[in-house]
Every structure is written in C-alpha cells, then in structure tokens.
Short mmCIF file of C-alpha atoms and ligand atoms in Angstrom, two decimals:
data_model
loop_
_atom_site.label_atom_id
_atom_site.label_comp_id
_atom_site.label_asym_id
_atom_site.label_seq_id
_atom_site.Cartn_x
_atom_site.Cartn_y
_atom_site.Cartn_z
CA MET A 1 28.62 -15.06 13.46
CA ALA A 2 26.24 -16.38 10.82
CA HIS A 3 23.94 -13.34 11.16
CA SER A 4 26.56 -10.60 10.71
CA ASP A 5 27.95 -12.66 7.89
CA LEU A 6 24.55 -12.51 6.18
CA LEU A 7 24.44 -8.71 6.51
CA GLY A 8 27.92 -8.45 5.01
CA ARG A 9 26.92 -10.71 2.14
CA HIS A 10 23.75 -8.64 1.59
CA ARG A 11 25.81 -5.46 1.39
CA ALA A 12 28.33 -7.04 -0.94
CA VAL A 13 25.94 -8.48 -3.47
CA LEU A 14 22.71 -6.41 -3.35
CA PRO A 15 22.42 -2.76 -4.39
CA PRO A 16 22.64 -0.08 -1.67
CA TRP A 17 19.30 1.43 -2.68
CA VAL A 18 17.43 -1.58 -1.27
CA PRO A 19 16.92 -0.25 2.27
CA LEU A 20 16.94 -2.40 5.41
CA PHE A 21 15.14 -1.67 8.68
CA TYR A 22 17.10 -1.44 11.96
CA GLU A 23 20.68 -0.68 12.87
CA ASP A 24 21.07 -4.43 13.30
CA PRO A 25 18.91 -5.72 10.41
CA LEU A 26 16.65 -8.66 11.13
CA GLU A 27 16.29 -11.99 9.35
CA ILE A 28 12.85 -13.51 9.84
CA GLU A 29 13.06 -17.28 9.98
CA SER A 30 9.58 -18.57 10.74
CA GLY A 31 6.16 -17.49 11.87
CA SER A 32 2.80 -18.54 13.22
CA GLY A 33 -0.35 -16.46 13.69
CA ARG A 34 0.83 -12.86 14.07
CA THR A 35 4.19 -13.80 15.58
CA VAL A 36 7.46 -14.24 13.72
CA ARG A 37 10.73 -15.67 14.98
CA GLY A 38 13.93 -13.87 14.10
CA ALA A 39 17.31 -15.44 13.43
CA ASP A 40 18.32 -13.61 16.61
CA GLY A 41 16.25 -16.23 18.46
CA ARG A 42 13.55 -13.74 19.53
CA ASP A 43 9.81 -13.78 18.87
CA TYR A 44 8.17 -10.62 17.56
CA LEU A 45 4.55 -9.58 17.25
CA ASP A 46 4.37 -8.50 13.62
CA PHE A 47 2.44 -5.29 12.94
CA TYR A 48 3.96 -4.73 9.49
CA ALA A 49 3.03 -8.05 7.83
CA GLY A 50 5.68 -7.97 5.13
CA VAL A 51 4.46 -4.51 4.03
CA ALA A 52 0.73 -5.26 4.28
CA VAL A 53 1.09 -8.52 2.36
CA ASN A 54 0.51 -11.26 4.95
CA ILE A 55 -3.12 -10.36 5.59
CA LEU A 56 -3.94 -13.72 7.16
CA GLY A 57 -0.79 -13.91 9.27
CA TYR A 58 1.62 -16.86 9.23
CA ASP A 59 1.42 -20.63 8.84
CA VAL A 60 -2.23 -20.64 7.83
CA PRO A 61 -3.41 -24.24 7.13
CA GLU A 62 -5.81 -23.15 4.35
CA ILE A 63 -2.97 -21.40 2.50
CA ARG A 64 -0.57 -24.30 2.90
CA GLU A 65 -3.24 -26.71 1.67
CA ALA A 66 -3.98 -24.60 -1.44
CA ALA A 67 -0.29 -24.31 -2.31
CA GLU A 68 0.40 -28.02 -1.72
CA ARG A 69 -2.65 -29.06 -3.75
CA THR A 70 -1.31 -27.09 -6.71
CA LEU A 71 2.26 -28.32 -6.26
CA ARG A 72 1.05 -31.93 -6.18
CA LYS A 73 -0.19 -31.51 -9.75
CA GLY A 74 3.44 -31.31 -10.78
CA VAL A 75 2.97 -28.21 -12.96
CA VAL A 76 3.42 -24.84 -11.29
CA HIS A 77 3.64 -22.88 -14.49
CA SER A 78 2.23 -23.29 -17.96
CA SER A 79 2.08 -19.65 -19.23
CA THR A 80 -0.94 -17.73 -20.38
CA PHE A 81 -0.77 -19.39 -23.82
CA TYR A 82 -2.77 -22.15 -22.15
CA LEU A 83 -6.03 -22.09 -20.24
CA ILE A 84 -5.37 -21.77 -16.50
CA ARG A 85 -8.40 -22.90 -14.53
CA GLU A 86 -7.24 -21.28 -11.26
CA GLN A 87 -6.65 -17.97 -13.06
CA ILE A 88 -10.04 -17.91 -14.76
CA GLU A 89 -11.85 -18.74 -11.51
CA LEU A 90 -9.97 -16.04 -9.62
CA ALA A 91 -10.64 -13.47 -12.36
CA GLU A 92 -14.37 -14.23 -12.16
CA ARG A 93 -14.26 -13.76 -8.45
CA ILE A 94 -12.31 -10.48 -8.52
CA ALA A 95 -14.62 -9.19 -11.27
CA ASP A 96 -17.57 -9.93 -8.96
CA VAL A 97 -16.19 -8.08 -5.95
CA SER A 98 -14.67 -5.16 -7.88
CA GLY A 99 -17.85 -3.07 -7.88
CA ILE A 100 -17.09 -2.13 -11.50
CA ASP A 101 -19.71 -2.78 -14.17
CA ASP A 102 -18.97 -5.62 -16.62
CA PRO A 103 -15.25 -5.73 -15.80
CA VAL A 104 -12.26 -7.56 -17.30
CA VAL A 105 -9.27 -8.70 -15.20
CA PHE A 106 -5.56 -8.95 -16.08
CA PHE A 107 -3.00 -10.54 -13.74
CA THR A 108 0.59 -9.48 -13.12
CA THR A 109 3.28 -10.48 -10.62
CA SER A 110 3.63 -7.23 -8.68
CA GLY A 111 1.97 -3.95 -7.81
CA SER A 112 4.38 -1.98 -10.01
CA GLU A 113 3.62 -4.14 -13.02
CA ALA A 114 -0.09 -3.74 -12.31
CA VAL A 115 0.24 0.07 -12.13
CA GLU A 116 2.23 -0.05 -15.35
CA THR A 117 -0.57 -2.03 -16.99
CA ALA A 118 -3.22 0.45 -15.87
CA LEU A 119 -1.14 3.33 -17.24
CA LEU A 120 -0.59 1.50 -20.52
CA LEU A 121 -4.31 0.87 -20.90
CA ALA A 122 -5.40 4.38 -19.93
CA THR A 123 -2.87 6.14 -22.16
CA GLN A 124 -3.76 3.90 -25.08
CA TYR A 125 -7.50 4.28 -24.52
CA ARG A 126 -7.34 8.06 -24.29
CA GLN A 127 -4.48 8.48 -26.78
CA SER A 128 -2.64 10.74 -24.36
CA ARG A 129 0.46 10.31 -22.21
CA GLN A 130 -0.69 12.96 -19.74
CA VAL A 131 -1.50 11.52 -16.33
CA ILE A 132 -2.43 13.16 -13.03
CA ALA A 133 -1.37 11.68 -9.70
CA LEU A 134 -1.35 12.92 -6.13
CA ARG A 135 1.49 14.54 -4.23
CA TYR A 136 3.22 12.15 -1.81
CA ALA A 137 1.92 9.15 -3.79
CA TYR A 138 3.84 5.89 -4.08
CA HIS A 139 2.96 3.69 -7.05
CA GLY A 140 5.97 1.42 -7.56
CA ARG A 141 9.47 1.10 -8.93
CA SER A 142 9.06 0.54 -12.68
CA PHE A 143 9.52 3.25 -15.28
CA GLY A 144 5.93 4.51 -15.53
CA ALA A 145 4.99 3.77 -11.90
CA LEU A 146 8.03 5.69 -10.72
CA SER A 147 7.12 8.71 -12.78
CA VAL A 148 3.69 9.04 -11.17
CA THR A 149 5.17 8.60 -7.69
CA GLY A 150 5.05 11.95 -5.88
CA ASP A 151 7.58 11.26 -3.13
CA ARG A 152 11.10 12.51 -3.80
CA ALA A 153 12.80 9.87 -1.67
CA TRP A 154 11.54 7.19 -4.06
CA GLN A 155 11.84 9.31 -7.21
CA SER A 156 15.20 8.13 -8.47
CA GLN A 157 15.11 9.90 -11.79
CA GLY A 158 13.03 12.35 -13.74
CA LEU A 159 13.20 10.73 -17.15
CA SER A 160 9.58 9.81 -17.49
CA PRO A 161 7.78 8.20 -20.41
CA LEU A 162 4.66 10.03 -19.21
CA ARG A 163 3.71 13.65 -18.69
CA VAL A 164 2.69 13.86 -15.07
CA ALA A 165 1.03 16.58 -13.01
CA HIS A 166 0.50 16.15 -9.27
CA ALA A 167 -2.73 17.30 -7.64
CA ARG A 168 -3.18 17.89 -3.92
CA SER A 169 -3.29 14.94 -1.58
CA GLY A 170 -5.35 14.71 1.58
CA ASP A 171 -2.59 16.33 3.64
CA LYS A 172 -3.93 19.82 4.10
CA ARG A 173 -1.23 21.02 6.45
CA ASN A 174 1.35 21.75 3.80
CA GLY A 175 1.50 24.25 0.98
CA GLY A 176 -0.31 27.13 2.59
CA MET A 177 -3.71 25.45 2.88
CA ALA A 178 -3.46 24.72 6.60
CA GLY A 179 -6.39 26.17 8.46
CA LEU A 180 -8.98 25.58 5.76
CA ASP A 181 -11.89 23.47 6.93
CA ASP A 182 -12.63 20.25 5.02
CA ALA A 183 -15.27 21.74 2.73
CA ALA A 184 -13.11 24.74 1.81
CA TYR A 185 -10.10 22.48 1.23
CA VAL A 186 -12.08 20.15 -1.03
CA ARG A 187 -13.37 23.13 -3.04
CA ALA A 188 -9.85 24.51 -3.39
CA CYS A 189 -8.50 21.11 -4.48
CA ALA A 190 -11.20 20.65 -7.13
CA GLN A 191 -10.62 24.18 -8.47
CA ASP A 192 -6.90 23.55 -8.55
CA LEU A 193 -7.44 20.31 -10.51
CA GLN A 194 -9.72 22.13 -12.96
CA GLU A 195 -7.13 24.84 -13.45
CA MET A 196 -4.35 22.29 -13.89
CA ILE A 197 -6.32 20.47 -16.57
CA ALA A 198 -7.31 23.71 -18.33
CA THR A 199 -3.93 25.37 -18.32
CA SER A 200 -0.89 23.21 -17.67
CA THR A 201 -1.74 19.92 -19.38
CA PRO A 202 -2.39 19.13 -23.05
CA GLU A 203 -5.91 19.01 -24.41
CA ARG A 204 -6.46 15.42 -23.41
CA THR A 205 -5.51 13.84 -20.10
CA ALA A 206 -5.56 10.05 -19.92
CA ALA A 207 -6.22 9.35 -16.27
CA MET A 208 -5.90 10.32 -12.67
CA LEU A 209 -4.27 7.72 -10.41
CA VAL A 210 -5.18 7.81 -6.74
CA GLU A 211 -4.45 5.77 -3.60
CA PRO A 212 -7.69 6.08 -1.59
CA ILE A 213 -5.45 6.24 1.50
CA GLN A 214 -1.77 6.93 0.79
CA GLY A 215 0.20 4.08 2.31
CA VAL A 216 3.91 4.82 1.93
CA ALA A 217 3.16 8.51 2.62
CA GLY A 218 2.12 7.43 6.13
CA ALA A 219 -1.54 6.36 5.94
CA VAL A 220 -2.66 9.77 4.69
CA PRO A 221 -6.41 9.66 3.97
CA LEU A 222 -8.09 11.89 1.44
CA VAL A 223 -10.26 14.55 3.04
CA PRO A 224 -13.97 13.56 3.08
CA GLY A 225 -15.49 14.61 -0.23
CA GLN A 226 -12.13 15.16 -1.95
CA LEU A 227 -12.15 12.10 -4.20
CA ARG A 228 -15.82 12.68 -5.02
CA ALA A 229 -14.99 16.27 -6.05
CA TYR A 230 -12.01 15.09 -8.13
CA ALA A 231 -14.15 12.39 -9.78
CA ASP A 232 -16.75 15.02 -10.76
CA VAL A 233 -14.07 17.10 -12.49
CA LEU A 234 -12.70 14.02 -14.25
CA ARG A 235 -16.11 12.90 -15.47
CA GLU A 236 -16.75 16.25 -17.19
CA GLN A 237 -13.64 15.66 -19.28
CA ASP A 238 -13.86 11.88 -19.78
CA ILE A 239 -10.64 11.40 -17.81
CA LEU A 240 -10.32 7.92 -16.32
CA LEU A 241 -10.10 7.38 -12.57
CA ILE A 242 -7.65 4.66 -11.51
CA ALA A 243 -7.70 3.50 -7.89
CA ASP A 244 -4.39 2.07 -6.67
CA GLU A 245 -5.63 -0.40 -4.06
CA VAL A 246 -2.29 -2.18 -3.67
CA GLN A 247 -2.20 -1.34 0.07
CA THR A 248 -5.84 -0.52 0.70
CA GLY A 249 -7.42 -3.60 -0.89
CA TRP A 250 -8.96 -6.80 0.53
CA GLY A 251 -10.42 -5.21 3.66
CA ARG A 252 -7.38 -3.53 5.21
CA THR A 253 -9.10 -0.16 5.64
CA GLY A 254 -12.28 -1.67 7.07
CA ARG A 255 -14.05 -1.86 3.72
CA TYR A 256 -13.29 -4.32 0.96
CA TRP A 257 -11.79 -1.53 -1.18
CA GLY A 258 -10.49 1.84 -0.05
CA TYR A 259 -12.49 3.61 -2.77
CA GLN A 260 -15.69 2.56 -0.99
CA TRP A 261 -15.02 5.18 1.68
CA HIS A 262 -15.43 7.88 -0.94
CA GLY A 263 -18.69 7.18 -2.80
CA VAL A 264 -16.98 6.85 -6.17
CA THR A 265 -16.34 3.89 -8.45
CA PRO A 266 -13.05 3.84 -10.36
CA ASP A 267 -12.77 2.93 -14.03
CA LEU A 268 -9.71 0.79 -13.31
CA LEU A 269 -8.59 -0.73 -10.02
CA VAL A 270 -5.02 -1.88 -9.36
CA PHE A 271 -4.43 -4.65 -6.81
CA ALA A 272 -1.51 -6.72 -5.44
CA LYS A 273 0.06 -7.38 -2.00
CA GLY A 274 -2.47 -9.14 0.27
CA VAL A 275 -4.33 -11.15 -2.34
CA GLY A 276 -1.48 -13.65 -2.77
CA SER A 277 -0.66 -14.18 0.93
CA GLY A 278 3.01 -13.77 -0.03
CA PHE A 279 2.84 -15.52 -3.39
CA PRO A 280 3.53 -12.86 -6.05
CA LEU A 281 0.28 -11.69 -7.60
CA GLY A 282 -1.07 -8.37 -8.77
CA GLY A 283 -3.39 -7.14 -11.45
CA VAL A 284 -5.89 -4.70 -12.86
CA VAL A 285 -9.65 -5.01 -12.97
CA GLY A 286 -11.53 -2.45 -15.01
CA ARG A 287 -14.08 -1.29 -17.53
CA ARG A 288 -14.29 -3.64 -20.50
CA ASP A 289 -13.86 -0.90 -23.13
CA VAL A 290 -10.65 0.32 -21.49
CA MET A 291 -9.28 -3.14 -20.68
CA THR A 292 -9.78 -4.32 -24.25
CA SER A 293 -8.30 -1.24 -25.92
CA LEU A 294 -4.80 -2.55 -26.64
CA PRO A 295 -4.36 -3.03 -30.38
CA GLY A 296 -1.33 -5.35 -30.04
CA ALA A 297 -0.84 -8.59 -28.14
CA SER A 298 0.38 -8.38 -24.53
CA LEU A 299 1.07 -10.92 -21.81
CA SER A 300 2.82 -11.40 -18.49
CA THR A 301 4.61 -14.75 -18.54
CA PHE A 302 4.20 -15.42 -14.81
CA GLY A 303 1.12 -13.25 -14.24
CA GLY A 304 -1.69 -15.25 -12.69
CA ASN A 305 0.07 -18.58 -12.53
CA ALA A 306 -1.83 -21.50 -11.04
CA LEU A 307 0.05 -21.49 -7.73
CA SER A 308 -0.48 -17.80 -6.94
CA CYS A 309 -4.10 -17.94 -8.08
CA ALA A 310 -4.95 -21.04 -6.01
CA VAL A 311 -3.45 -19.38 -2.93
CA ALA A 312 -5.32 -16.16 -3.73
CA ALA A 313 -8.63 -18.03 -3.95
CA ALA A 314 -7.94 -19.59 -0.53
CA THR A 315 -7.00 -16.14 0.83
CA LEU A 316 -10.25 -14.59 -0.40
CA ASP A 317 -12.26 -17.55 0.97
CA TYR A 318 -10.71 -16.84 4.35
CA VAL A 319 -11.36 -13.08 4.07
CA ASP A 320 -15.04 -13.76 3.30
CA LYS A 321 -15.57 -16.57 5.80
CA HIS A 322 -14.20 -14.50 8.68
CA ASP A 323 -15.49 -11.14 7.37
CA LEU A 324 -12.03 -9.63 7.76
CA PRO A 325 -13.02 -6.14 6.54
CA THR A 326 -15.40 -5.79 9.50
CA HIS A 327 -12.82 -7.33 11.82
CA ALA A 328 -10.18 -4.87 10.52
CA LEU A 329 -12.54 -1.98 11.20
CA ARG A 330 -13.09 -3.17 14.78
CA MET A 331 -9.45 -3.89 15.50
CA GLY A 332 -8.42 -0.57 13.94
CA ALA A 333 -10.90 1.25 16.20
CA LEU A 334 -9.59 -0.64 19.23
CA LEU A 335 -5.98 0.21 18.35
CA ARG A 336 -6.85 3.88 17.95
CA GLU A 337 -8.70 3.88 21.26
CA GLU A 338 -5.84 2.15 23.07
CA LEU A 339 -3.30 4.53 21.57
CA ALA A 340 -5.43 7.57 22.41
CA GLY A 341 -5.45 6.48 26.04
CA LYS A 342 -1.78 5.61 26.25
CA LEU A 343 0.10 7.86 23.80
CA THR A 344 0.48 11.05 25.76
CA ASP A 345 3.91 11.90 24.46
CA PRO A 346 4.04 15.49 23.05
CA SER A 347 6.20 14.25 20.18
CA VAL A 348 3.19 12.40 18.73
CA GLY A 349 1.82 14.70 16.04
CA GLU A 350 -1.02 12.61 14.69
CA VAL A 351 -2.42 9.07 14.70
CA ARG A 352 -4.18 8.51 11.38
CA GLY A 353 -5.43 6.07 8.78
CA ALA A 354 -8.41 3.76 8.45
CA GLY A 355 -9.01 0.24 9.70
CA LEU A 356 -5.65 -1.50 9.99
CA LEU A 357 -3.76 0.86 7.67
CA MET A 358 -2.43 3.28 10.24
CA ALA A 359 0.47 5.58 11.00
CA ILE A 360 1.74 7.52 13.99
CA GLU A 361 3.49 10.72 13.09
CA TYR A 362 6.31 12.12 15.25
CA VAL A 363 7.09 15.82 15.48
CA HIS A 364 9.39 18.06 17.48
CA PRO A 365 7.30 18.95 20.55
CA LEU A 366 7.91 22.69 20.27
CA THR A 367 8.11 23.41 16.55
CA ARG A 368 5.74 20.60 15.42
CA GLU A 369 8.19 19.99 12.55
CA PRO A 370 8.54 16.37 11.32
CA ASP A 371 10.96 14.37 13.50
CA ALA A 372 12.33 11.49 11.45
CA ALA A 373 14.99 10.59 14.00
CA ARG A 374 12.41 10.10 16.73
CA ALA A 375 10.28 7.85 14.52
CA ARG A 376 13.36 5.79 13.73
CA HIS A 377 14.26 5.50 17.39
CA VAL A 378 10.72 4.50 18.35
CA GLN A 379 10.79 1.81 15.67
CA GLU A 380 14.06 0.46 17.13
CA GLU A 381 12.64 0.59 20.63
CA CYS A 382 9.48 -1.26 19.54
CA ARG A 383 11.69 -4.01 18.18
CA ARG A 384 13.60 -4.17 21.43
CA LEU A 385 10.26 -4.61 23.22
CA GLY A 386 9.14 -7.34 20.78
CA LEU A 387 7.06 -5.53 18.15
CA LEU A 388 7.74 -5.04 14.44
CA VAL A 389 6.34 -1.89 12.83
CA GLY A 390 7.29 -0.03 9.66
CA LEU A 391 8.78 3.39 9.07
CA GLY A 392 7.82 5.91 6.42
CA GLY A 393 5.84 9.02 5.62
CA ALA A 394 6.68 11.78 3.18
CA PHE A 395 9.03 13.21 5.79
CA ARG A 396 10.12 9.75 7.13
CA ASN A 397 8.65 10.64 10.50
CA CYS A 398 5.90 8.02 10.74
CA LEU A 399 5.60 4.58 12.25
CA ARG A 400 3.58 2.51 9.79
CA ILE A 401 1.22 0.02 11.37
CA MET A 402 -0.32 -2.68 9.21
CA PRO A 403 -0.81 -5.95 11.11
CA PRO A 404 -2.35 -9.05 9.55
CA LEU A 405 -6.13 -8.56 9.33
CA THR A 406 -6.55 -11.58 11.60
CA VAL A 407 -4.98 -9.74 14.56
CA THR A 408 -6.75 -10.31 17.89
CA ALA A 409 -7.84 -7.81 20.55
CA PRO A 410 -5.19 -8.96 23.09
CA GLU A 411 -2.50 -8.56 20.40
CA VAL A 412 -3.77 -5.05 19.60
CA ARG A 413 -3.63 -4.11 23.30
CA GLN A 414 -0.15 -5.58 23.62
CA ALA A 415 1.09 -3.66 20.55
CA ALA A 416 -0.44 -0.39 21.77
CA GLY A 417 1.29 -0.85 25.12
CA ILE A 418 4.64 -1.42 23.43
CA ILE A 419 4.25 1.57 21.10
CA ALA A 420 3.33 3.81 24.03
CA ALA A 421 6.27 2.57 26.08
CA ALA A 422 8.62 2.98 23.12
CA SER A 423 7.37 6.50 22.37
CA GLY A 424 7.60 7.65 25.96
CA SER A 425 10.89 6.03 26.75
CA VAL A 426 12.86 7.22 23.77
CA GLN A 427 15.41 9.91 24.38
CA VAL A 428 16.70 11.17 21.06
CA ARG A 429 20.38 11.96 21.31
CA GLY A 430 22.27 14.39 19.11
CA ASP A 431 20.89 16.01 16.00
CA SER A 432 17.40 14.70 15.44
CA SER A 433 17.26 16.23 11.96
CA ALA A 434 19.87 13.69 10.83
CA ALA A 435 19.46 12.23 7.36
CA PRO A 436 16.13 10.41 7.22
CA SER A 437 16.14 6.73 6.41
CA LYS A 438 13.79 5.41 3.77
CA SER A 439 10.85 3.23 4.62
CA LEU A 440 10.57 -0.09 2.90
CA ASP A 441 7.74 0.12 0.44
N1 LIG B 1 1.17 0.95 -5.29
C1 LIG B 1 1.14 1.12 -3.96
C2 LIG B 1 0.07 1.96 -3.36
C3 LIG B 1 2.11 0.51 -3.16
O1 LIG B 1 2.08 0.70 -1.84
C4 LIG B 1 3.10 -0.29 -3.77
C5 LIG B 1 4.17 -1.00 -2.95
N2 LIG B 1 4.31 -0.61 -1.67
C6 LIG B 1 3.09 -0.44 -5.16
C7 LIG B 1 2.10 0.20 -5.89
C8 LIG B 1 4.12 -1.27 -5.86
O2 LIG B 1 3.95 -2.61 -5.57
P1 LIG B 1 5.18 -3.64 -5.74
O3 LIG B 1 6.20 -3.30 -4.72
O4 LIG B 1 4.52 -4.99 -5.54
O5 LIG B 1 5.69 -3.49 -7.13
#
C-alpha cells in the first residue's frame, strides 16, 4: 500500500529521533478551514494546527493571493545584500506591535535560529555566557537553544556553549513547593532567583529567557506575579529579559503577546511559528542598543525573504481585521467551559493554559501520578473519532490543544465532545507507565 510504503521510506531515510504521532502515522494531504484530509481518506478537525503554526487555518484566499503575488514577480529570493521591500515593511509593522521602545527587528527562518540570535545578542551585549532559563522550557533544537531547554526528553546532549541555570517554572506542584499559595510561591521563586544569581552564577549574567506560557511543557502558565517578580530581580542587576513568544505570539493566548498577561515588557522578543502561516519565518525584535551590539557582520541568507514576509503581512492583516486575539480568548473560554461540563473522568488531572494554547493533563486516578500512556491512548482515540490534537508535557502526559485562531464555536463544541468521549472511553491495557513517547515540538 502506498501509505505503509511511505512510513517505511520515512524510517529508512530520516533519523529515528524525529518522532511521529500515532501508531499508524498520518499523512496530511489537503485542508480547508480547520479541517484536514488525511491520505487515509478521512477528514479530521485539526486542533494542533501544525504545532500552532497554521493560525488562520487552511486554504485561506488572502494567504494564497499574497504568495502568488510574490511568486508572479519571478524572484522569490534575493538575499539580504539587497533591499527587500516586503521585509522592511514587515519589520516596521512588527516593531510597531512589539510594545518595545524604539525597537530593531531581525528575521530568521525558524524559532530555534531566532532563539540563537537572541542569545548571541544578549551574551555579546552583556559580555557574559551565563544565561538563566526556566525548568521544563523548550527553546529549540540548535546548539544554544538546546542548552537552555529545560526538558530532558529534548536535551540530547550536555555540551553547551553557554552556562545555564534553570529557575522555577510556573508548575508549583513539583520540587517540594506544592501547597504554597500563589503569593508565597512567587516570593520563594524570586528569592531563589536572587540566590542563584548571587551564589551559583558568575558576576555577570547575560539574560533570562522565558516562555510566558510554556508550550511544549504542556501549556504551563507562570503563576500570577511570577514574571513581574523575576523581572524586578533582573532589573536590579541589568540582566536582560527575553520573551520566547514562538508559541504564545500573534494572539494565541488571548492577547497579542503572552508577556502582556504579566505586566512586564521584555528587552528582546523571539517570534516564529504563526506569523508565516506555514512559510518559514522567525525573528527577534528588541531594544536598539542590544540589537545593534554585534561588532561583526551577521546575516541569515533566507531570513525574511520576500515570499515569507508577504505572507506574514497578509497573516497579520487577517489577525487585525478579525481581531483574532479577542476571538482566541472567547473560543478558549468556551472550550474550557465545554470541557469542564463534559470531562468528568478521574484521570483528568488538570485543564490549563490561556486562550487557545491549552493542555489536558492525565494522571493515575488514585496516585495522581502523571499517566503518559493514558494521554497517548486518548490522542489515538481522538484521531479515531476525527480530531487531531498534540501530545506532550514534561512528563508526556498531556494532550496539547492549539487549534487555528479562526476556530468557530460549533467546532470548539465538537472537539470538546470528542475529547470527552475519548477520555471516558479509553481503557488503558497493560503497564501504563510504559516508555513515554515524545511530543512533536
Ligand atoms: N521556542 C519555543 C517556545 C517553541 O515552542 C519552539 C518550537 N516548538 C521553538 C522555540 C523552536 O522553534 P523551531 O522548531 O521553529 O526551531
């Protein structure tokens, strides 16, 4: 069969550390709105959106028109040695919405490369290779981005070009802090950061890198006040705050940027994923003094090419015209409400996140320990019932839910019904502590 043949060819020619979802992996052939068609001939409601990338959904006329307009010019790529009108216009626009004072923008082709750029700039600016990140963080697959990642499943090696210390995330249940109320937890976190800076890092620290809501970790939000408290500690020591908005950007959490939930403004902001509607685009927007601090020349050959930038401009037009951040907030609230009413299964530990960046955590009903096998089975069952969701979490026990921001109320209700049916109907056979599978990032 053509499909099993494709899986065999994938296994033969691609490395085994590129994980696939599902026991019978899926090839997506086409899509429209929030529905994709698989090579298995079935239609699926897509609540994963290519890992939070396809924020407008599929087959969007405005996106096709922007791409075709650029292709018709006959030149897709010229390199940054030439002026690129689409890039300059997009940079102006991202500078405007960044919330950062007098910012400068640099474009890359991926989130990892954007994180790498922010780390390069911060370490150069502060003349220090000491960086602080959060436990459970995911920041990408390149050398520097990998070394700040605080999730062992994605931490392939410990040979880091940076010195990295990991501060506490928003997950207060682990590490002996369970039971503290929010205010006490925030105080403890800030004191811990102070102590870390004073004792276990060199005199200067370059930056702290933070996802305002941790995506790969399973939509783990920071505790209210936590980022504000961290930012206060950083400011005292002139340490830069970098927001990794690769998953949280462009309205997904119900605000344009995830940092806006926290009453802080970062010095540098890293973006990627949704802005390009599937065309590879990432970048950094940040304080002019930091962004201009590189003494040598630097470029990204493909970064900000005309095609990706034209599509990104059309994407942002659509986000603004339809006020997708507000829509995401409403649809996220509806999904939560629907799930609260329907998800009565005792294996559901927590439903969390903000806007349309959400996760459902599965636990063993009696011990409340993470149950990765159940999450995996629920994901399979959702597929069987016609819904695509992701899998992840620090303990691989979360369904990750990140539909296109254009999702409608009937689609949200339909998805909630499927998730509830899948959760309730799943009988986990055998040892449910079997080796966890990785989420796709
Ligand atoms: N930062 C965050 C928060 C991410 O979620 C990801 C990817 N999931 C990255 C960085 C890396 O982006 P990319 O895969 O485009 O390199």
